[in-house]
Amino acid sequence: MNELIQLITEPFMFPFMQRAIFAAIITGAVCAMLSCYLVLKGWSLMGDAISHAVLPGIVLAFAAGIPLAIGAFLSGIFCAFATGYLKEHSRIKEDTVMGIVFSGMFAFGLVLFARMDTDQHLTHILFGNMLGITKDELNQTLWITCITMVVILLKRKDFMLYCFDPNQARVVGLPIKFLHYGLLCLLAMTIVASLQAVGMILVIAMLISPGIIAFTLCRSFDRMLTVAVIASVSSCVLGTLISFHIDGATGPCIVIVQAIFFTLALAYSQIKLARIKSKHKTHQISLKISNELNQ
């Protein structure tokens, strides 16, 4: 028992682990909240597109000497608006447009990065480096996540109706375009906040897994938000602690833990469904026997 307690408490003795755990909590929470809306809206590919499309903005911001978050955000917003414009002004379907835009921008970012003379390793951008997060990067992540979470909480009902039924949202007078592009801006901000933690490749898992886990277990949206946040934060903290003890990459460890959580949630839902079907079948048999006896 003492060894287990030591395994849990030992990482908190180091300042870099304290920053990593705090970053894991705040990024896990904001990703979970947005994840519920993405799952409800069916925007998994949109998150993937924007997460890949931020690379050119990061490279250009590094070359210009401005904060990388600004370049990443502008690049992600450009991807979202370009996708919407191409969808509205052509016969190409949205998923095809997103595939073209994000793959093109990601390739453009790789070309720019290859042409730059820098000691920065591409792995840190692609997969993140949560254990190496600095105080300035942590403060930047904290501000972005706080703004995103406040907007989501204030407009959660409007976003929920828009994601669930856009036509109904239009009928009741909600600004559909504002909600559409507002959700895209929040998505871009969340991706920027999570870049240091898990990188642009694995952030899509953090934006989808919590929502899928909660969707599997819950039937109401408010409960779905709560379960998603709990699952995401716990998996982020657990993955960070595991990466410390095995000296592994933090982002992949977090994603693996989330995959395990999803497997457990799916198994639980299937067992629960099987029990319900069994009870219903038993009830039907009992009614049938009772009717035969009465006759």
PDB file of C-alpha atoms in Angstrom:
ATOM      1  CA  MET A   1       0.000   0.000   0.000  1.00  0.00           C
ATOM      2  CA  ASN A   2       2.836   2.373   0.868  1.00  0.00           C
ATOM      3  CA  GLU A   3       4.478   1.645  -2.484  1.00  0.00           C
ATOM      4  CA  LEU A   4       1.257   2.556  -4.317  1.00  0.00           C
ATOM      5  CA  ILE A   5       0.972   5.833  -2.413  1.00  0.00           C
ATOM      6  CA  GLN A   6       4.607   6.594  -3.192  1.00  0.00           C
ATOM      7  CA  LEU A   7       4.042   5.909  -6.904  1.00  0.00           C
ATOM      8  CA  ILE A   8       1.191   8.419  -6.919  1.00  0.00           C
ATOM      9  CA  THR A   9       2.784  11.133  -4.786  1.00  0.00           C
ATOM     10  CA  GLU A  10       6.384  10.946  -6.032  1.00  0.00           C
ATOM     11  CA  PRO A  11       5.778  12.833  -9.317  1.00  0.00           C
ATOM     12  CA  PHE A  12       4.242  15.789  -7.446  1.00  0.00           C
ATOM     13  CA  MET A  13       7.577  16.470  -5.777  1.00  0.00           C
ATOM     14  CA  PHE A  14       8.971  17.838  -9.041  1.00  0.00           C
ATOM     15  CA  PRO A  15       7.961  21.325 -10.300  1.00  0.00           C
ATOM     16  CA  PHE A  16       7.840  20.222 -13.945  1.00  0.00           C
ATOM     17  CA  MET A  17       5.409  17.430 -13.014  1.00  0.00           C
ATOM     18  CA  GLN A  18       3.245  19.857 -11.059  1.00  0.00           C
ATOM     19  CA  ARG A  19       2.974  22.037 -14.161  1.00  0.00           C
ATOM     20  CA  ALA A  20       2.315  18.965 -16.336  1.00  0.00           C
ATOM     21  CA  ILE A  21      -0.488  17.692 -14.076  1.00  0.00           C
ATOM     22  CA  PHE A  22      -2.121  21.128 -13.976  1.00  0.00           C
ATOM     23  CA  ALA A  23      -1.870  21.406 -17.772  1.00  0.00           C
ATOM     24  CA  ALA A  24      -3.376  17.923 -18.077  1.00  0.00           C
ATOM     25  CA  ILE A  25      -6.351  18.896 -15.914  1.00  0.00           C
ATOM     26  CA  ILE A  26      -7.221  22.132 -17.730  1.00  0.00           C
ATOM     27  CA  THR A  27      -6.692  20.778 -21.261  1.00  0.00           C
ATOM     28  CA  GLY A  28      -8.566  17.597 -20.418  1.00  0.00           C
ATOM     29  CA  ALA A  29     -11.530  19.569 -19.096  1.00  0.00           C
ATOM     30  CA  VAL A  30     -11.890  21.919 -22.072  1.00  0.00           C
ATOM     31  CA  CYS A  31     -11.373  19.125 -24.616  1.00  0.00           C
ATOM     32  CA  ALA A  32     -14.058  17.051 -22.892  1.00  0.00           C
ATOM     33  CA  MET A  33     -16.634  19.840 -22.942  1.00  0.00           C
ATOM     34  CA  LEU A  34     -16.095  20.587 -26.610  1.00  0.00           C
ATOM     35  CA  SER A  35     -15.937  16.877 -27.399  1.00  0.00           C
ATOM     36  CA  CYS A  36     -19.603  16.435 -26.476  1.00  0.00           C
ATOM     37  CA  TYR A  37     -20.662  19.008 -29.053  1.00  0.00           C
ATOM     38  CA  LEU A  38     -18.397  17.572 -31.739  1.00  0.00           C
ATOM     39  CA  VAL A  39     -19.809  14.087 -31.205  1.00  0.00           C
ATOM     40  CA  LEU A  40     -23.383  15.425 -31.230  1.00  0.00           C
ATOM     41  CA  LYS A  41     -22.702  17.465 -34.371  1.00  0.00           C
ATOM     42  CA  GLY A  42     -20.698  14.757 -36.140  1.00  0.00           C
ATOM     43  CA  TRP A  43     -17.643  16.988 -36.558  1.00  0.00           C
ATOM     44  CA  SER A  44     -14.915  14.449 -35.791  1.00  0.00           C
ATOM     45  CA  LEU A  45     -13.264  15.071 -39.159  1.00  0.00           C
ATOM     46  CA  MET A  46     -13.469  18.836 -38.656  1.00  0.00           C
ATOM     47  CA  GLY A  47     -11.384  18.559 -35.506  1.00  0.00           C
ATOM     48  CA  ASP A  48      -8.898  16.396 -37.375  1.00  0.00           C
ATOM     49  CA  ALA A  49      -8.735  18.927 -40.216  1.00  0.00           C
ATOM     50  CA  ILE A  50      -8.100  21.960 -38.023  1.00  0.00           C
ATOM     51  CA  SER A  51      -5.552  20.134 -35.846  1.00  0.00           C
ATOM     52  CA  HIS A  52      -3.462  19.336 -38.924  1.00  0.00           C
ATOM     53  CA  ALA A  53      -4.012  22.709 -40.560  1.00  0.00           C
ATOM     54  CA  VAL A  54      -2.373  24.694 -37.753  1.00  0.00           C
ATOM     55  CA  LEU A  55       1.145  23.602 -38.771  1.00  0.00           C
ATOM     56  CA  PRO A  56       1.711  26.347 -41.410  1.00  0.00           C
ATOM     57  CA  GLY A  57       0.609  28.991 -38.905  1.00  0.00           C
ATOM     58  CA  ILE A  58       2.995  27.640 -36.270  1.00  0.00           C
ATOM     59  CA  VAL A  59       5.938  27.670 -38.677  1.00  0.00           C
ATOM     60  CA  LEU A  60       5.161  31.174 -39.991  1.00  0.00           C
ATOM     61  CA  ALA A  61       4.666  32.513 -36.453  1.00  0.00           C
ATOM     62  CA  PHE A  62       8.036  31.031 -35.431  1.00  0.00           C
ATOM     63  CA  ALA A  63       9.688  32.667 -38.436  1.00  0.00           C
ATOM     64  CA  ALA A  64       8.047  36.026 -37.664  1.00  0.00           C
ATOM     65  CA  GLY A  65       8.966  35.877 -33.981  1.00  0.00           C
ATOM     66  CA  ILE A  66       5.382  36.116 -32.714  1.00  0.00           C
ATOM     67  CA  PRO A  67       3.641  33.725 -30.267  1.00  0.00           C
ATOM     68  CA  LEU A  68       3.022  30.351 -31.864  1.00  0.00           C
ATOM     69  CA  ALA A  69      -0.541  30.298 -30.504  1.00  0.00           C
ATOM     70  CA  ILE A  70      -1.475  33.295 -32.668  1.00  0.00           C
ATOM     71  CA  GLY A  71      -0.204  31.656 -35.836  1.00  0.00           C
ATOM     72  CA  ALA A  72      -1.851  28.341 -34.971  1.00  0.00           C
ATOM     73  CA  PHE A  73      -5.202  30.007 -34.235  1.00  0.00           C
ATOM     74  CA  LEU A  74      -5.205  32.055 -37.449  1.00  0.00           C
ATOM     75  CA  SER A  75      -4.218  29.028 -39.498  1.00  0.00           C
ATOM     76  CA  GLY A  76      -6.970  26.930 -37.925  1.00  0.00           C
ATOM     77  CA  ILE A  77      -9.594  29.615 -38.509  1.00  0.00           C
ATOM     78  CA  PHE A  78      -8.453  29.969 -42.133  1.00  0.00           C
ATOM     79  CA  CYS A  79      -8.916  26.216 -42.580  1.00  0.00           C
ATOM     80  CA  ALA A  80     -12.427  26.341 -41.105  1.00  0.00           C
ATOM     81  CA  PHE A  81     -13.540  29.305 -43.229  1.00  0.00           C
ATOM     82  CA  ALA A  82     -11.949  27.844 -46.367  1.00  0.00           C
ATOM     83  CA  THR A  83     -13.813  24.597 -45.788  1.00  0.00           C
ATOM     84  CA  GLY A  84     -17.112  26.418 -45.349  1.00  0.00           C
ATOM     85  CA  TYR A  85     -16.569  28.570 -48.452  1.00  0.00           C
ATOM     86  CA  LEU A  86     -15.686  25.625 -50.683  1.00  0.00           C
ATOM     87  CA  LYS A  87     -18.652  23.644 -49.415  1.00  0.00           C
ATOM     88  CA  GLU A  88     -21.112  26.474 -50.127  1.00  0.00           C
ATOM     89  CA  HIS A  89     -19.693  27.348 -53.565  1.00  0.00           C
ATOM     90  CA  SER A  90     -19.154  23.895 -55.044  1.00  0.00           C
ATOM     91  CA  ARG A  91     -20.826  20.513 -55.379  1.00  0.00           C
ATOM     92  CA  ILE A  92     -18.132  18.806 -53.294  1.00  0.00           C
ATOM     93  CA  LYS A  93     -19.250  17.257 -50.012  1.00  0.00           C
ATOM     94  CA  GLU A  94     -17.981  18.649 -46.725  1.00  0.00           C
ATOM     95  CA  ASP A  95     -15.894  15.620 -45.726  1.00  0.00           C
ATOM     96  CA  THR A  96     -14.114  15.675 -49.096  1.00  0.00           C
ATOM     97  CA  VAL A  97     -13.425  19.404 -48.806  1.00  0.00           C
ATOM     98  CA  MET A  98     -11.999  18.964 -45.313  1.00  0.00           C
ATOM     99  CA  GLY A  99      -9.746  16.159 -46.534  1.00  0.00           C
ATOM    100  CA  ILE A 100      -8.369  18.334 -49.320  1.00  0.00           C
ATOM    101  CA  VAL A 101      -7.905  21.456 -47.205  1.00  0.00           C
ATOM    102  CA  PHE A 102      -6.265  19.903 -44.150  1.00  0.00           C
ATOM    103  CA  SER A 103      -3.973  17.586 -46.110  1.00  0.00           C
ATOM    104  CA  GLY A 104      -2.884  20.477 -48.340  1.00  0.00           C
ATOM    105  CA  MET A 105      -2.215  22.813 -45.419  1.00  0.00           C
ATOM    106  CA  PHE A 106      -0.418  20.107 -43.460  1.00  0.00           C
ATOM    107  CA  ALA A 107       1.812  19.361 -46.443  1.00  0.00           C
ATOM    108  CA  PHE A 108       2.452  23.095 -46.897  1.00  0.00           C
ATOM    109  CA  GLY A 109       3.460  23.325 -43.244  1.00  0.00           C
ATOM    110  CA  LEU A 110       5.889  20.416 -43.631  1.00  0.00           C
ATOM    111  CA  VAL A 111       7.502  22.107 -46.643  1.00  0.00           C
ATOM    112  CA  LEU A 112       7.875  25.378 -44.722  1.00  0.00           C
ATOM    113  CA  PHE A 113       9.343  23.568 -41.722  1.00  0.00           C
ATOM    114  CA  ALA A 114      11.848  21.700 -43.894  1.00  0.00           C
ATOM    115  CA  ARG A 115      13.011  24.980 -45.445  1.00  0.00           C
ATOM    116  CA  MET A 116      13.619  26.649 -42.081  1.00  0.00           C
ATOM    117  CA  ASP A 117      17.004  26.593 -40.377  1.00  0.00           C
ATOM    118  CA  THR A 118      16.050  25.715 -36.808  1.00  0.00           C
ATOM    119  CA  ASP A 119      17.021  23.323 -34.049  1.00  0.00           C
ATOM    120  CA  GLN A 120      13.357  22.800 -33.122  1.00  0.00           C
ATOM    121  CA  HIS A 121      12.396  19.159 -33.557  1.00  0.00           C
ATOM    122  CA  LEU A 122       9.214  18.403 -35.458  1.00  0.00           C
ATOM    123  CA  THR A 123       8.285  15.677 -32.944  1.00  0.00           C
ATOM    124  CA  HIS A 124       7.510  18.287 -30.253  1.00  0.00           C
ATOM    125  CA  ILE A 125       5.019  19.977 -32.573  1.00  0.00           C
ATOM    126  CA  LEU A 126       3.398  16.765 -33.780  1.00  0.00           C
ATOM    127  CA  PHE A 127       3.188  14.895 -30.471  1.00  0.00           C
ATOM    128  CA  GLY A 128       3.553  17.598 -27.815  1.00  0.00           C
ATOM    129  CA  ASN A 129       5.784  17.735 -24.761  1.00  0.00           C
ATOM    130  CA  MET A 130       3.661  18.153 -21.660  1.00  0.00           C
ATOM    131  CA  LEU A 131       6.482  17.323 -19.253  1.00  0.00           C
ATOM    132  CA  GLY A 132       8.511  20.177 -20.736  1.00  0.00           C
ATOM    133  CA  ILE A 133       5.817  22.847 -20.505  1.00  0.00           C
ATOM    134  CA  THR A 134       7.091  26.172 -19.167  1.00  0.00           C
ATOM    135  CA  LYS A 135       5.326  28.641 -16.885  1.00  0.00           C
ATOM    136  CA  ASP A 136       4.634  31.027 -19.779  1.00  0.00           C
ATOM    137  CA  GLU A 137       3.183  28.229 -21.898  1.00  0.00           C
ATOM    138  CA  LEU A 138       1.099  27.060 -18.951  1.00  0.00           C
ATOM    139  CA  ASN A 139      -0.283  30.570 -18.397  1.00  0.00           C
ATOM    140  CA  GLN A 140      -1.081  30.844 -22.096  1.00  0.00           C
ATOM    141  CA  THR A 141      -2.884  27.496 -22.017  1.00  0.00           C
ATOM    142  CA  LEU A 142      -4.770  28.532 -18.883  1.00  0.00           C
ATOM    143  CA  TRP A 143      -6.034  31.794 -20.427  1.00  0.00           C
ATOM    144  CA  ILE A 144      -7.161  30.084 -23.641  1.00  0.00           C
ATOM    145  CA  THR A 145      -8.953  27.272 -21.820  1.00  0.00           C
ATOM    146  CA  CYS A 146     -10.657  29.663 -19.394  1.00  0.00           C
ATOM    147  CA  ILE A 147     -12.023  31.817 -22.222  1.00  0.00           C
ATOM    148  CA  THR A 148     -13.183  28.751 -24.148  1.00  0.00           C
ATOM    149  CA  MET A 149     -14.873  27.137 -21.150  1.00  0.00           C
ATOM    150  CA  VAL A 150     -16.666  30.351 -20.159  1.00  0.00           C
ATOM    151  CA  VAL A 151     -18.087  30.779 -23.664  1.00  0.00           C
ATOM    152  CA  ILE A 152     -19.164  27.123 -23.810  1.00  0.00           C
ATOM    153  CA  LEU A 153     -20.890  27.320 -20.428  1.00  0.00           C
ATOM    154  CA  LEU A 154     -22.669  30.580 -21.254  1.00  0.00           C
ATOM    155  CA  LYS A 155     -23.923  29.351 -24.646  1.00  0.00           C
ATOM    156  CA  ARG A 156     -24.156  25.614 -23.931  1.00  0.00           C
ATOM    157  CA  LYS A 157     -27.914  25.367 -24.581  1.00  0.00           C
ATOM    158  CA  ASP A 158     -27.704  27.275 -27.861  1.00  0.00           C
ATOM    159  CA  PHE A 159     -24.768  25.155 -29.037  1.00  0.00           C
ATOM    160  CA  MET A 160     -26.577  21.981 -27.991  1.00  0.00           C
ATOM    161  CA  LEU A 161     -29.712  22.836 -29.977  1.00  0.00           C
ATOM    162  CA  TYR A 162     -27.636  23.882 -32.992  1.00  0.00           C
ATOM    163  CA  CYS A 163     -25.630  20.634 -32.924  1.00  0.00           C
ATOM    164  CA  PHE A 164     -28.686  18.442 -32.330  1.00  0.00           C
ATOM    165  CA  ASP A 165     -31.130  20.097 -34.758  1.00  0.00           C
ATOM    166  CA  PRO A 166     -29.964  23.156 -36.779  1.00  0.00           C
ATOM    167  CA  ASN A 167     -33.392  23.553 -38.401  1.00  0.00           C
ATOM    168  CA  GLN A 168     -35.120  23.792 -35.024  1.00  0.00           C
ATOM    169  CA  ALA A 169     -32.468  26.263 -33.880  1.00  0.00           C
ATOM    170  CA  ARG A 170     -33.210  28.400 -36.945  1.00  0.00           C
ATOM    171  CA  VAL A 171     -36.953  28.257 -36.282  1.00  0.00           C
ATOM    172  CA  VAL A 172     -36.596  29.498 -32.700  1.00  0.00           C
ATOM    173  CA  GLY A 173     -34.497  32.419 -33.923  1.00  0.00           C
ATOM    174  CA  LEU A 174     -30.965  31.422 -32.992  1.00  0.00           C
ATOM    175  CA  PRO A 175     -28.146  32.911 -35.134  1.00  0.00           C
ATOM    176  CA  ILE A 176     -27.077  29.761 -36.981  1.00  0.00           C
ATOM    177  CA  LYS A 177     -24.036  31.203 -38.748  1.00  0.00           C
ATOM    178  CA  PHE A 178     -22.798  32.850 -35.579  1.00  0.00           C
ATOM    179  CA  LEU A 179     -23.093  29.559 -33.682  1.00  0.00           C
ATOM    180  CA  HIS A 180     -21.455  27.667 -36.545  1.00  0.00           C
ATOM    181  CA  TYR A 181     -18.376  29.853 -36.793  1.00  0.00           C
ATOM    182  CA  GLY A 182     -18.324  30.427 -33.055  1.00  0.00           C
ATOM    183  CA  LEU A 183     -18.046  26.689 -32.494  1.00  0.00           C
ATOM    184  CA  LEU A 184     -15.268  26.544 -35.081  1.00  0.00           C
ATOM    185  CA  CYS A 185     -13.390  29.333 -33.284  1.00  0.00           C
ATOM    186  CA  LEU A 186     -13.739  27.491 -29.974  1.00  0.00           C
ATOM    187  CA  LEU A 187     -12.471  24.343 -31.656  1.00  0.00           C
ATOM    188  CA  ALA A 188      -9.429  26.183 -33.003  1.00  0.00           C
ATOM    189  CA  MET A 189      -8.729  27.724 -29.588  1.00  0.00           C
ATOM    190  CA  THR A 190      -9.000  24.342 -27.876  1.00  0.00           C
ATOM    191  CA  ILE A 191      -6.578  22.788 -30.345  1.00  0.00           C
ATOM    192  CA  VAL A 192      -4.120  25.634 -29.767  1.00  0.00           C
ATOM    193  CA  ALA A 193      -4.407  25.159 -25.996  1.00  0.00           C
ATOM    194  CA  SER A 194      -3.758  21.427 -26.310  1.00  0.00           C
ATOM    195  CA  LEU A 195      -0.806  21.613 -28.708  1.00  0.00           C
ATOM    196  CA  GLN A 196       1.826  21.724 -25.977  1.00  0.00           C
ATOM    197  CA  ALA A 197       0.168  18.835 -24.159  1.00  0.00           C
ATOM    198  CA  VAL A 198      -0.371  16.235 -26.872  1.00  0.00           C
ATOM    199  CA  GLY A 199       0.592  17.895 -30.155  1.00  0.00           C
ATOM    200  CA  MET A 200      -1.431  18.331 -33.322  1.00  0.00           C
ATOM    201  CA  ILE A 201      -1.613  14.632 -34.173  1.00  0.00           C
ATOM    202  CA  LEU A 202      -3.061  13.279 -30.920  1.00  0.00           C
ATOM    203  CA  VAL A 203      -5.273  16.238 -30.013  1.00  0.00           C
ATOM    204  CA  ILE A 204      -8.034  14.774 -32.188  1.00  0.00           C
ATOM    205  CA  ALA A 205      -8.225  11.792 -29.791  1.00  0.00           C
ATOM    206  CA  MET A 206      -8.678  14.136 -26.822  1.00  0.00           C
ATOM    207  CA  LEU A 207     -11.432  15.947 -28.728  1.00  0.00           C
ATOM    208  CA  ILE A 208     -13.359  12.770 -29.571  1.00  0.00           C
ATOM    209  CA  SER A 209     -12.711  10.091 -26.929  1.00  0.00           C
ATOM    210  CA  PRO A 210     -14.329  11.831 -23.904  1.00  0.00           C
ATOM    211  CA  GLY A 211     -17.490  12.612 -25.854  1.00  0.00           C
ATOM    212  CA  ILE A 212     -17.735   9.058 -27.193  1.00  0.00           C
ATOM    213  CA  ILE A 213     -17.226   7.607 -23.708  1.00  0.00           C
ATOM    214  CA  ALA A 214     -19.933   9.846 -22.238  1.00  0.00           C
ATOM    215  CA  PHE A 215     -22.286   9.251 -25.195  1.00  0.00           C
ATOM    216  CA  THR A 216     -21.963   5.510 -24.631  1.00  0.00           C
ATOM    217  CA  LEU A 217     -22.870   5.765 -20.951  1.00  0.00           C
ATOM    218  CA  CYS A 218     -25.369   8.656 -20.764  1.00  0.00           C
ATOM    219  CA  ARG A 219     -28.779   9.586 -22.150  1.00  0.00           C
ATOM    220  CA  SER A 220     -28.952  13.266 -21.114  1.00  0.00           C
ATOM    221  CA  PHE A 221     -26.612  15.958 -22.391  1.00  0.00           C
ATOM    222  CA  ASP A 222     -25.885  17.553 -19.007  1.00  0.00           C
ATOM    223  CA  ARG A 223     -24.850  14.193 -17.586  1.00  0.00           C
ATOM    224  CA  MET A 224     -22.856  13.580 -20.756  1.00  0.00           C
ATOM    225  CA  LEU A 225     -20.852  16.761 -20.120  1.00  0.00           C
ATOM    226  CA  THR A 226     -20.113  15.720 -16.540  1.00  0.00           C
ATOM    227  CA  VAL A 227     -19.029  12.176 -17.428  1.00  0.00           C
ATOM    228  CA  ALA A 228     -16.897  13.431 -20.322  1.00  0.00           C
ATOM    229  CA  VAL A 229     -15.013  15.880 -18.093  1.00  0.00           C
ATOM    230  CA  ILE A 230     -14.429  13.234 -15.407  1.00  0.00           C
ATOM    231  CA  ALA A 231     -13.221  10.657 -17.947  1.00  0.00           C
ATOM    232  CA  SER A 232     -10.985  13.146 -19.754  1.00  0.00           C
ATOM    233  CA  VAL A 233      -9.361  14.723 -16.694  1.00  0.00           C
ATOM    234  CA  SER A 234      -8.753  11.376 -14.993  1.00  0.00           C
ATOM    235  CA  SER A 235      -7.265   9.852 -18.154  1.00  0.00           C
ATOM    236  CA  CYS A 236      -5.022  12.895 -18.687  1.00  0.00           C
ATOM    237  CA  VAL A 237      -3.726  12.813 -15.113  1.00  0.00           C
ATOM    238  CA  LEU A 238      -3.302   9.025 -15.142  1.00  0.00           C
ATOM    239  CA  GLY A 239      -1.557   9.104 -18.523  1.00  0.00           C
ATOM    240  CA  THR A 240       0.819  11.818 -17.324  1.00  0.00           C
ATOM    241  CA  LEU A 241       1.711   9.831 -14.190  1.00  0.00           C
ATOM    242  CA  ILE A 242       2.259   6.662 -16.240  1.00  0.00           C
ATOM    243  CA  SER A 243       4.506   8.500 -18.693  1.00  0.00           C
ATOM    244  CA  PHE A 244       6.605   9.741 -15.764  1.00  0.00           C
ATOM    245  CA  HIS A 245       7.136   6.257 -14.326  1.00  0.00           C
ATOM    246  CA  ILE A 246       7.818   4.467 -17.633  1.00  0.00           C
ATOM    247  CA  ASP A 247       9.758   7.403 -19.131  1.00  0.00           C
ATOM    248  CA  GLY A 248       7.429   7.433 -22.122  1.00  0.00           C
ATOM    249  CA  ALA A 249       5.758  10.050 -24.298  1.00  0.00           C
ATOM    250  CA  THR A 250       2.957  11.768 -22.387  1.00  0.00           C
ATOM    251  CA  GLY A 251       0.517  12.322 -25.263  1.00  0.00           C
ATOM    252  CA  PRO A 252       0.394   8.690 -26.419  1.00  0.00           C
ATOM    253  CA  CYS A 253       0.038   7.499 -22.812  1.00  0.00           C
ATOM    254  CA  ILE A 254      -2.990   9.765 -22.344  1.00  0.00           C
ATOM    255  CA  VAL A 255      -4.601   8.557 -25.572  1.00  0.00           C
ATOM    256  CA  ILE A 256      -4.004   4.900 -24.641  1.00  0.00           C
ATOM    257  CA  VAL A 257      -5.699   5.421 -21.267  1.00  0.00           C
ATOM    258  CA  GLN A 258      -8.652   7.084 -23.009  1.00  0.00           C
ATOM    259  CA  ALA A 259      -8.888   4.129 -25.405  1.00  0.00           C
ATOM    260  CA  ILE A 260      -8.972   1.765 -22.417  1.00  0.00           C
ATOM    261  CA  PHE A 261     -11.701   3.868 -20.781  1.00  0.00           C
ATOM    262  CA  PHE A 262     -13.740   3.714 -23.997  1.00  0.00           C
ATOM    263  CA  THR A 263     -13.337  -0.073 -24.175  1.00  0.00           C
ATOM    264  CA  LEU A 264     -14.548  -0.413 -20.580  1.00  0.00           C
ATOM    265  CA  ALA A 265     -17.483   1.954 -21.206  1.00  0.00           C
ATOM    266  CA  LEU A 266     -18.494   0.045 -24.336  1.00  0.00           C
ATOM    267  CA  ALA A 267     -18.275  -3.296 -22.523  1.00  0.00           C
ATOM    268  CA  TYR A 268     -20.367  -1.929 -19.641  1.00  0.00           C
ATOM    269  CA  SER A 269     -23.037  -0.584 -21.992  1.00  0.00           C
ATOM    270  CA  GLN A 270     -23.207  -3.900 -23.858  1.00  0.00           C
ATOM    271  CA  ILE A 271     -23.549  -5.870 -20.610  1.00  0.00           C
ATOM    272  CA  LYS A 272     -26.244  -3.468 -19.405  1.00  0.00           C
ATOM    273  CA  LEU A 273     -28.103  -3.776 -22.725  1.00  0.00           C
ATOM    274  CA  ALA A 274     -27.893  -7.577 -22.574  1.00  0.00           C
ATOM    275  CA  ARG A 275     -29.368  -7.547 -19.042  1.00  0.00           C
ATOM    276  CA  ILE A 276     -32.232  -5.312 -20.135  1.00  0.00           C
ATOM    277  CA  LYS A 277     -32.996  -7.597 -23.077  1.00  0.00           C
ATOM    278  CA  SER A 278     -32.825 -10.621 -20.795  1.00  0.00           C
ATOM    279  CA  LYS A 279     -35.241  -9.048 -18.297  1.00  0.00           C
ATOM    280  CA  HIS A 280     -37.594  -8.037 -21.105  1.00  0.00           C
ATOM    281  CA  LYS A 281     -37.513 -11.548 -22.544  1.00  0.00           C
ATOM    282  CA  THR A 282     -38.151 -13.074 -19.110  1.00  0.00           C
ATOM    283  CA  HIS A 283     -41.062 -10.688 -18.601  1.00  0.00           C
ATOM    284  CA  GLN A 284     -42.558 -11.636 -21.966  1.00  0.00           C
ATOM    285  CA  ILE A 285     -42.265 -15.324 -21.146  1.00  0.00           C
ATOM    286  CA  SER A 286     -43.913 -14.770 -17.759  1.00  0.00           C
ATOM    287  CA  LEU A 287     -46.811 -12.909 -19.391  1.00  0.00           C
ATOM    288  CA  LYS A 288     -47.220 -15.669 -21.952  1.00  0.00           C
ATOM    289  CA  ILE A 289     -47.312 -18.380 -19.275  1.00  0.00           C
ATOM    290  CA  SER A 290     -49.748 -16.325 -17.203  1.00  0.00           C
ATOM    291  CA  ASN A 291     -52.091 -15.871 -20.194  1.00  0.00           C
ATOM    292  CA  GLU A 292     -52.009 -19.593 -20.947  1.00  0.00           C
ATOM    293  CA  LEU A 293     -52.846 -20.483 -17.349  1.00  0.00           C
ATOM    294  CA  ASN A 294     -55.754 -18.051 -17.310  1.00  0.00           C
ATOM    295  CA  GLN A 295     -57.166 -19.589 -20.460  1.00  0.00           C
TER     296      GLN A 295
END
